[in-house]
GROMACS .gro file of C-alpha atoms in nm:
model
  213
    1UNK     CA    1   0.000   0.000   0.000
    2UNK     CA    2   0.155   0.340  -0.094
    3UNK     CA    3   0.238   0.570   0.156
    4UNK     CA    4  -0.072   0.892   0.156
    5UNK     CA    5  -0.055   1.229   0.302
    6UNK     CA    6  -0.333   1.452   0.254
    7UNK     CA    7  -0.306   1.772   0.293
    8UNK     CA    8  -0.619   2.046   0.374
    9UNK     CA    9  -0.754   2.284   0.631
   10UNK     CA   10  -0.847   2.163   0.954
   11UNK     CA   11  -1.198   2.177   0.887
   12UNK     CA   12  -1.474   1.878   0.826
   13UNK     CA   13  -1.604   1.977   0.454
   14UNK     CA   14  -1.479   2.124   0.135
   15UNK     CA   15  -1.297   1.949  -0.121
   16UNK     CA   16  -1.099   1.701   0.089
   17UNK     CA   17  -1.348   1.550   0.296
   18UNK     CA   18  -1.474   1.353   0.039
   19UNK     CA   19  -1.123   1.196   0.030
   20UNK     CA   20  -1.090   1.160   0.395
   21UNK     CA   21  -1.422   0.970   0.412
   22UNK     CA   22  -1.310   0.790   0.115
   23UNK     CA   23  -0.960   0.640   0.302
   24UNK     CA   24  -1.117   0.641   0.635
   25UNK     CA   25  -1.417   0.399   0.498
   26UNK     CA   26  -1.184   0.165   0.332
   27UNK     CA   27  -0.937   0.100   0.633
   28UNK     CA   28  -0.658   0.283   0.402
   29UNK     CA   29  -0.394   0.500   0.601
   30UNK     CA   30  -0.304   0.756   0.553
   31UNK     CA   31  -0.157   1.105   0.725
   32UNK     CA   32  -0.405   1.356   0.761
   33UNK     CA   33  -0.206   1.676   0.759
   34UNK     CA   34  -0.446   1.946   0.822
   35UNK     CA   35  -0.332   2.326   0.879
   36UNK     CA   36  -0.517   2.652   0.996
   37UNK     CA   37  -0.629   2.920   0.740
   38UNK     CA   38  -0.345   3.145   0.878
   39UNK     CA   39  -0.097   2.838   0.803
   40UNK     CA   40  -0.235   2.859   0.428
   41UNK     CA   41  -0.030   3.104   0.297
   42UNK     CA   42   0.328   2.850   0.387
   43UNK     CA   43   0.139   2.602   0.255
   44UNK     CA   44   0.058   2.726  -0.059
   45UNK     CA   45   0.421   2.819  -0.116
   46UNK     CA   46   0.470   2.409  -0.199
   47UNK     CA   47   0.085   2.311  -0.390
   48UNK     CA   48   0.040   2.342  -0.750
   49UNK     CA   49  -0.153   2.638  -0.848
   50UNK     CA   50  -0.138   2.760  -0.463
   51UNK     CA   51  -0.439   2.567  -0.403
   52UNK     CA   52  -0.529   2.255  -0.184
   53UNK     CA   53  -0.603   1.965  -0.131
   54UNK     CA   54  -0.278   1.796  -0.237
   55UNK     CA   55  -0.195   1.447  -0.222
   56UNK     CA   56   0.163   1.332  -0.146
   57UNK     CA   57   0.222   0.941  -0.259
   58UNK     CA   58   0.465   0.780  -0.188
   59UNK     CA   59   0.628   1.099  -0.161
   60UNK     CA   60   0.522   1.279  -0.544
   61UNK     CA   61   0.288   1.557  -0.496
   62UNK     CA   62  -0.049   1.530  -0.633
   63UNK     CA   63  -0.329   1.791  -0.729
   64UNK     CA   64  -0.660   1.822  -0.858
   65UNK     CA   65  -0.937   1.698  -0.568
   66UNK     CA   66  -1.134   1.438  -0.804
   67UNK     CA   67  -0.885   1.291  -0.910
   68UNK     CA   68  -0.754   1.210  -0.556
   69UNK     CA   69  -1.124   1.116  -0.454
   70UNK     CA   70  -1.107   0.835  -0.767
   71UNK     CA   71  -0.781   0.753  -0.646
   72UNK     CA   72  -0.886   0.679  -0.318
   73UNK     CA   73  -1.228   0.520  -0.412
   74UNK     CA   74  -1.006   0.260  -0.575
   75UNK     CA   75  -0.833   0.227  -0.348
   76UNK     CA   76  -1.140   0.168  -0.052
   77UNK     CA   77  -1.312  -0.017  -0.298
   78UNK     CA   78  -1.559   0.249  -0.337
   79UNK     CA   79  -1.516   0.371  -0.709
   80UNK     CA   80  -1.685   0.060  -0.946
   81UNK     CA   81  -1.491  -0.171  -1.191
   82UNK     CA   82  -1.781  -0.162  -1.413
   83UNK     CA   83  -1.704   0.116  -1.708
   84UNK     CA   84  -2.046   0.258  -1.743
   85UNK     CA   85  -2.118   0.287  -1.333
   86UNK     CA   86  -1.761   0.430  -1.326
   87UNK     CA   87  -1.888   0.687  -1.570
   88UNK     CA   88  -2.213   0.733  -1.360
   89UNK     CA   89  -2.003   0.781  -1.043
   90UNK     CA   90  -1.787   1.046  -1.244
   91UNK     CA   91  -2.095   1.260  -1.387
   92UNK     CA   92  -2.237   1.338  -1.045
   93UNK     CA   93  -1.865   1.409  -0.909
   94UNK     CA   94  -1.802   1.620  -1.153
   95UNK     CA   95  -2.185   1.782  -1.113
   96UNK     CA   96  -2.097   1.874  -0.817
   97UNK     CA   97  -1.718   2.009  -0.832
   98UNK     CA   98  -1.882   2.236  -1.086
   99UNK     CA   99  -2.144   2.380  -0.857
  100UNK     CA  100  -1.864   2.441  -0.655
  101UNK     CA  101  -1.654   2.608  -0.919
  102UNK     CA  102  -1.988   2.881  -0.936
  103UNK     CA  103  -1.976   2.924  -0.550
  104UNK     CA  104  -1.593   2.968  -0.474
  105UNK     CA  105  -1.582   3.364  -0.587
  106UNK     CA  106  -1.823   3.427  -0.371
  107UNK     CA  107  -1.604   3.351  -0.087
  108UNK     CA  108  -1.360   3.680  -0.145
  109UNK     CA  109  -1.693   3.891  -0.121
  110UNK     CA  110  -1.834   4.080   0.136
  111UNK     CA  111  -2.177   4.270   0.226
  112UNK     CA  112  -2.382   4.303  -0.016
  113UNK     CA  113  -2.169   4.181  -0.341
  114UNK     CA  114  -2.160   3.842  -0.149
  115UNK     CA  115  -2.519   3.873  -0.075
  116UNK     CA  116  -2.594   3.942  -0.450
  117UNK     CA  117  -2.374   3.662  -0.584
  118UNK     CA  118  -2.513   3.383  -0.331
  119UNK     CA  119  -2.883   3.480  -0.403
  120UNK     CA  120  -2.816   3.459  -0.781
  121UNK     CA  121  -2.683   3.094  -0.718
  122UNK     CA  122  -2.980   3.002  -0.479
  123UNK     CA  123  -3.221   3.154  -0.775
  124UNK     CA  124  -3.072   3.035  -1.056
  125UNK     CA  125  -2.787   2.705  -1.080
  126UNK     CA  126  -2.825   2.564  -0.734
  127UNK     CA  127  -3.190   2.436  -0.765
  128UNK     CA  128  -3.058   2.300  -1.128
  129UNK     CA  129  -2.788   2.114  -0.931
  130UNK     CA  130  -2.989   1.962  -0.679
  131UNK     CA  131  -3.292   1.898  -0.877
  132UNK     CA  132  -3.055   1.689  -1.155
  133UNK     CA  133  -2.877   1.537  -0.862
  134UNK     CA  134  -3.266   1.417  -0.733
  135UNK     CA  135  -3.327   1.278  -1.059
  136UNK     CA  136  -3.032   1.055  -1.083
  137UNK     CA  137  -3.017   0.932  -0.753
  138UNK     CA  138  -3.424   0.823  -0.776
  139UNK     CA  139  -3.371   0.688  -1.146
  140UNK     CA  140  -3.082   0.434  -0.968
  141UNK     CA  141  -3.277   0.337  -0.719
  142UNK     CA  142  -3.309   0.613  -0.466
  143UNK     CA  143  -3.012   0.449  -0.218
  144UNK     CA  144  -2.700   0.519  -0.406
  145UNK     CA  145  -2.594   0.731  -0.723
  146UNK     CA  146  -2.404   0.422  -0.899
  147UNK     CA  147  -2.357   0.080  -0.864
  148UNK     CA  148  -2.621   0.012  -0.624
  149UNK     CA  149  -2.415   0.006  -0.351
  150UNK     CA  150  -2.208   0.291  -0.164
  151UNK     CA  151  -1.907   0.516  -0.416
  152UNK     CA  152  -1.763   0.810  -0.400
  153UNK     CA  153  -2.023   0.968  -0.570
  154UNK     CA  154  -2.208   0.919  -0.266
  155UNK     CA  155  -1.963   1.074  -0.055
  156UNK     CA  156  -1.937   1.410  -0.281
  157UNK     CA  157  -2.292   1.440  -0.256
  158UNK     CA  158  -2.282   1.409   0.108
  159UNK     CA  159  -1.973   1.646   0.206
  160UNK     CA  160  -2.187   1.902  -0.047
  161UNK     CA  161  -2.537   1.879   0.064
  162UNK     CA  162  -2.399   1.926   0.467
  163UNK     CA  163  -2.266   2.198   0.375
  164UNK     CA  164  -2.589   2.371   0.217
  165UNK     CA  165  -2.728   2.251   0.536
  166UNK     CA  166  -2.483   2.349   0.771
  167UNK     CA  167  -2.624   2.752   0.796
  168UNK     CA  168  -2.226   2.823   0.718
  169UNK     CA  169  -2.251   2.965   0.416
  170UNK     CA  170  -2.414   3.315   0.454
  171UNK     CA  171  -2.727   3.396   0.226
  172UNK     CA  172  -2.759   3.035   0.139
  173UNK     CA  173  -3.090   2.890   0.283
  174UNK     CA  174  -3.049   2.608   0.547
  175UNK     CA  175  -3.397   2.447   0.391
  176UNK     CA  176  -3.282   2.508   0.061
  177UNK     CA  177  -3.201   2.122  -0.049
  178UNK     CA  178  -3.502   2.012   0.163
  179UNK     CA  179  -3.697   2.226  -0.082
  180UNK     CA  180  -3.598   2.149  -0.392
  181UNK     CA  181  -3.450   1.788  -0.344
  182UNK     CA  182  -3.559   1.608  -0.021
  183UNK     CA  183  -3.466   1.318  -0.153
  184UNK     CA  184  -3.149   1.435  -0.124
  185UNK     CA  185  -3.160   1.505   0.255
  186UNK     CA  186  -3.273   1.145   0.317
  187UNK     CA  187  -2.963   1.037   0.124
  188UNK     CA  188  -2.776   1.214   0.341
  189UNK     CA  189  -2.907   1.102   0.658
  190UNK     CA  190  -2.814   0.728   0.547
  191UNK     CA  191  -2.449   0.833   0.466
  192UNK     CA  192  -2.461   0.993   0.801
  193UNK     CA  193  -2.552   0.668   0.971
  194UNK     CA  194  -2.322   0.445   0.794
  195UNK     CA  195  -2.145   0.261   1.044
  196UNK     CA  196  -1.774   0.361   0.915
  197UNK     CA  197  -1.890   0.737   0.832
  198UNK     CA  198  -2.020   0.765   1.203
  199UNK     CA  199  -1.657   0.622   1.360
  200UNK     CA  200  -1.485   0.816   1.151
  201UNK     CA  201  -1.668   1.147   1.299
  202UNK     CA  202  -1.682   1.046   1.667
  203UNK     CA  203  -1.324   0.989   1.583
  204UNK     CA  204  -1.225   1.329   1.442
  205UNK     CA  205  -1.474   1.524   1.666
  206UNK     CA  206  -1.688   1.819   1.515
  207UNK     CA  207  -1.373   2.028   1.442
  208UNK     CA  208  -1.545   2.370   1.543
  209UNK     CA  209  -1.834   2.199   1.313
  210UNK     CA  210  -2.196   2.244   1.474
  211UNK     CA  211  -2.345   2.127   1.170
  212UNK     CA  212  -2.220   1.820   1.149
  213UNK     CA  213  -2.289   1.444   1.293
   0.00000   0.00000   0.00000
């Protein structure tokens, strides 16, 4: 087994929890080397593109967040052999990551520009997002996005909808996915209870995280 060391803020959420879960699920080690946001700026100094999470195996630095979350679904088990679920898993990752993408400026706003830009997105793409997401996970069954059983799809999905939940993100409804996809919520919930998603956050604690388990 290669040697891992993933690096992110010390915060449960955000691009590298899916990862986390990902490892922690499927019994893989791996050094969880998480750093404040005033630490960021060292950090950065090192990670492609100044941005995180990065991946170290076996010592060579790795970037880009899906491609560490296949990489480590793989690697738990949790990404699926079969080429078309594989490509089912990917679609919703990347649905997701993308949503993302829309939301990050936001972030570097403040007042009423981040008010504007967050309202826009709760209008307009997020409902999209979470409607499509809906769709797909009832068309497969209504447990799990691919493969009838548990992937990282899942796991995106999961990390994502918690934090529309969480009331964290300012100007962003906390009943906005039980709105427009409670479906989604209920998927949620079963991740939540998941015996291996449940050690692995009454191991790591709430990290400052109300929201959360």
């Amino acid at each position: 087994m290669p040697q891992l060391k993933l690096s992110y803020f010390d915060f449960h959420g955000g691009r590298a929890e899916p990862i986390r879960l990902a490892l922690a699920i499927g019994g893989i080690a791996f050094e969880d080397h998480r750093f404040t946001f005033a630490e960021f700026a060292e950090v950065r100094k090192t990670a492609p593109f100044g941005q995180v999470p990065v991946l170290h195996v076996d010592g060579v630095q790795v970037t880009q967040s899906d491609a560490m979350l296949r990489y480590a679904g793989k690697l738990a088990g949790l990404y699926p052999t079969d080429a078309y679920q594989a490509l089912l898993c990917d679609e919703v990752a990347y649905v997701v990551e993308e949503a993302g993408v829309k939301l990050g400026p936001s972030f570097s706003m403040k007042g009423d520009e981040q008010k504007a830009a967050r309202l826009a997105l709760v209008n307009g793409s997020m409902p999209v997002y979470l409607s499509w997401l809906q769709h797909q996970l009832l068309a497969h069954g209504g447990q799990y996005f691919a493969d009838n059983r548990l992937t990282v799809a899942d796991l995106k999905v999961f990390v994502d909808v918690r934090g529309l939940n969480s009331g964290r993100l300012d100007h962003v409804p906390t009943d906005l996915v039980e709105k427009v996809a409670p479906a989604l919520n209920a998927h949620m919930q079963r991740i939540a209870q998941t015996p291996a998603v449940a050690q692995y956050y009454a191991k790591f604690g709430l990290r400052g995280d109300p929201a959360l388990i």
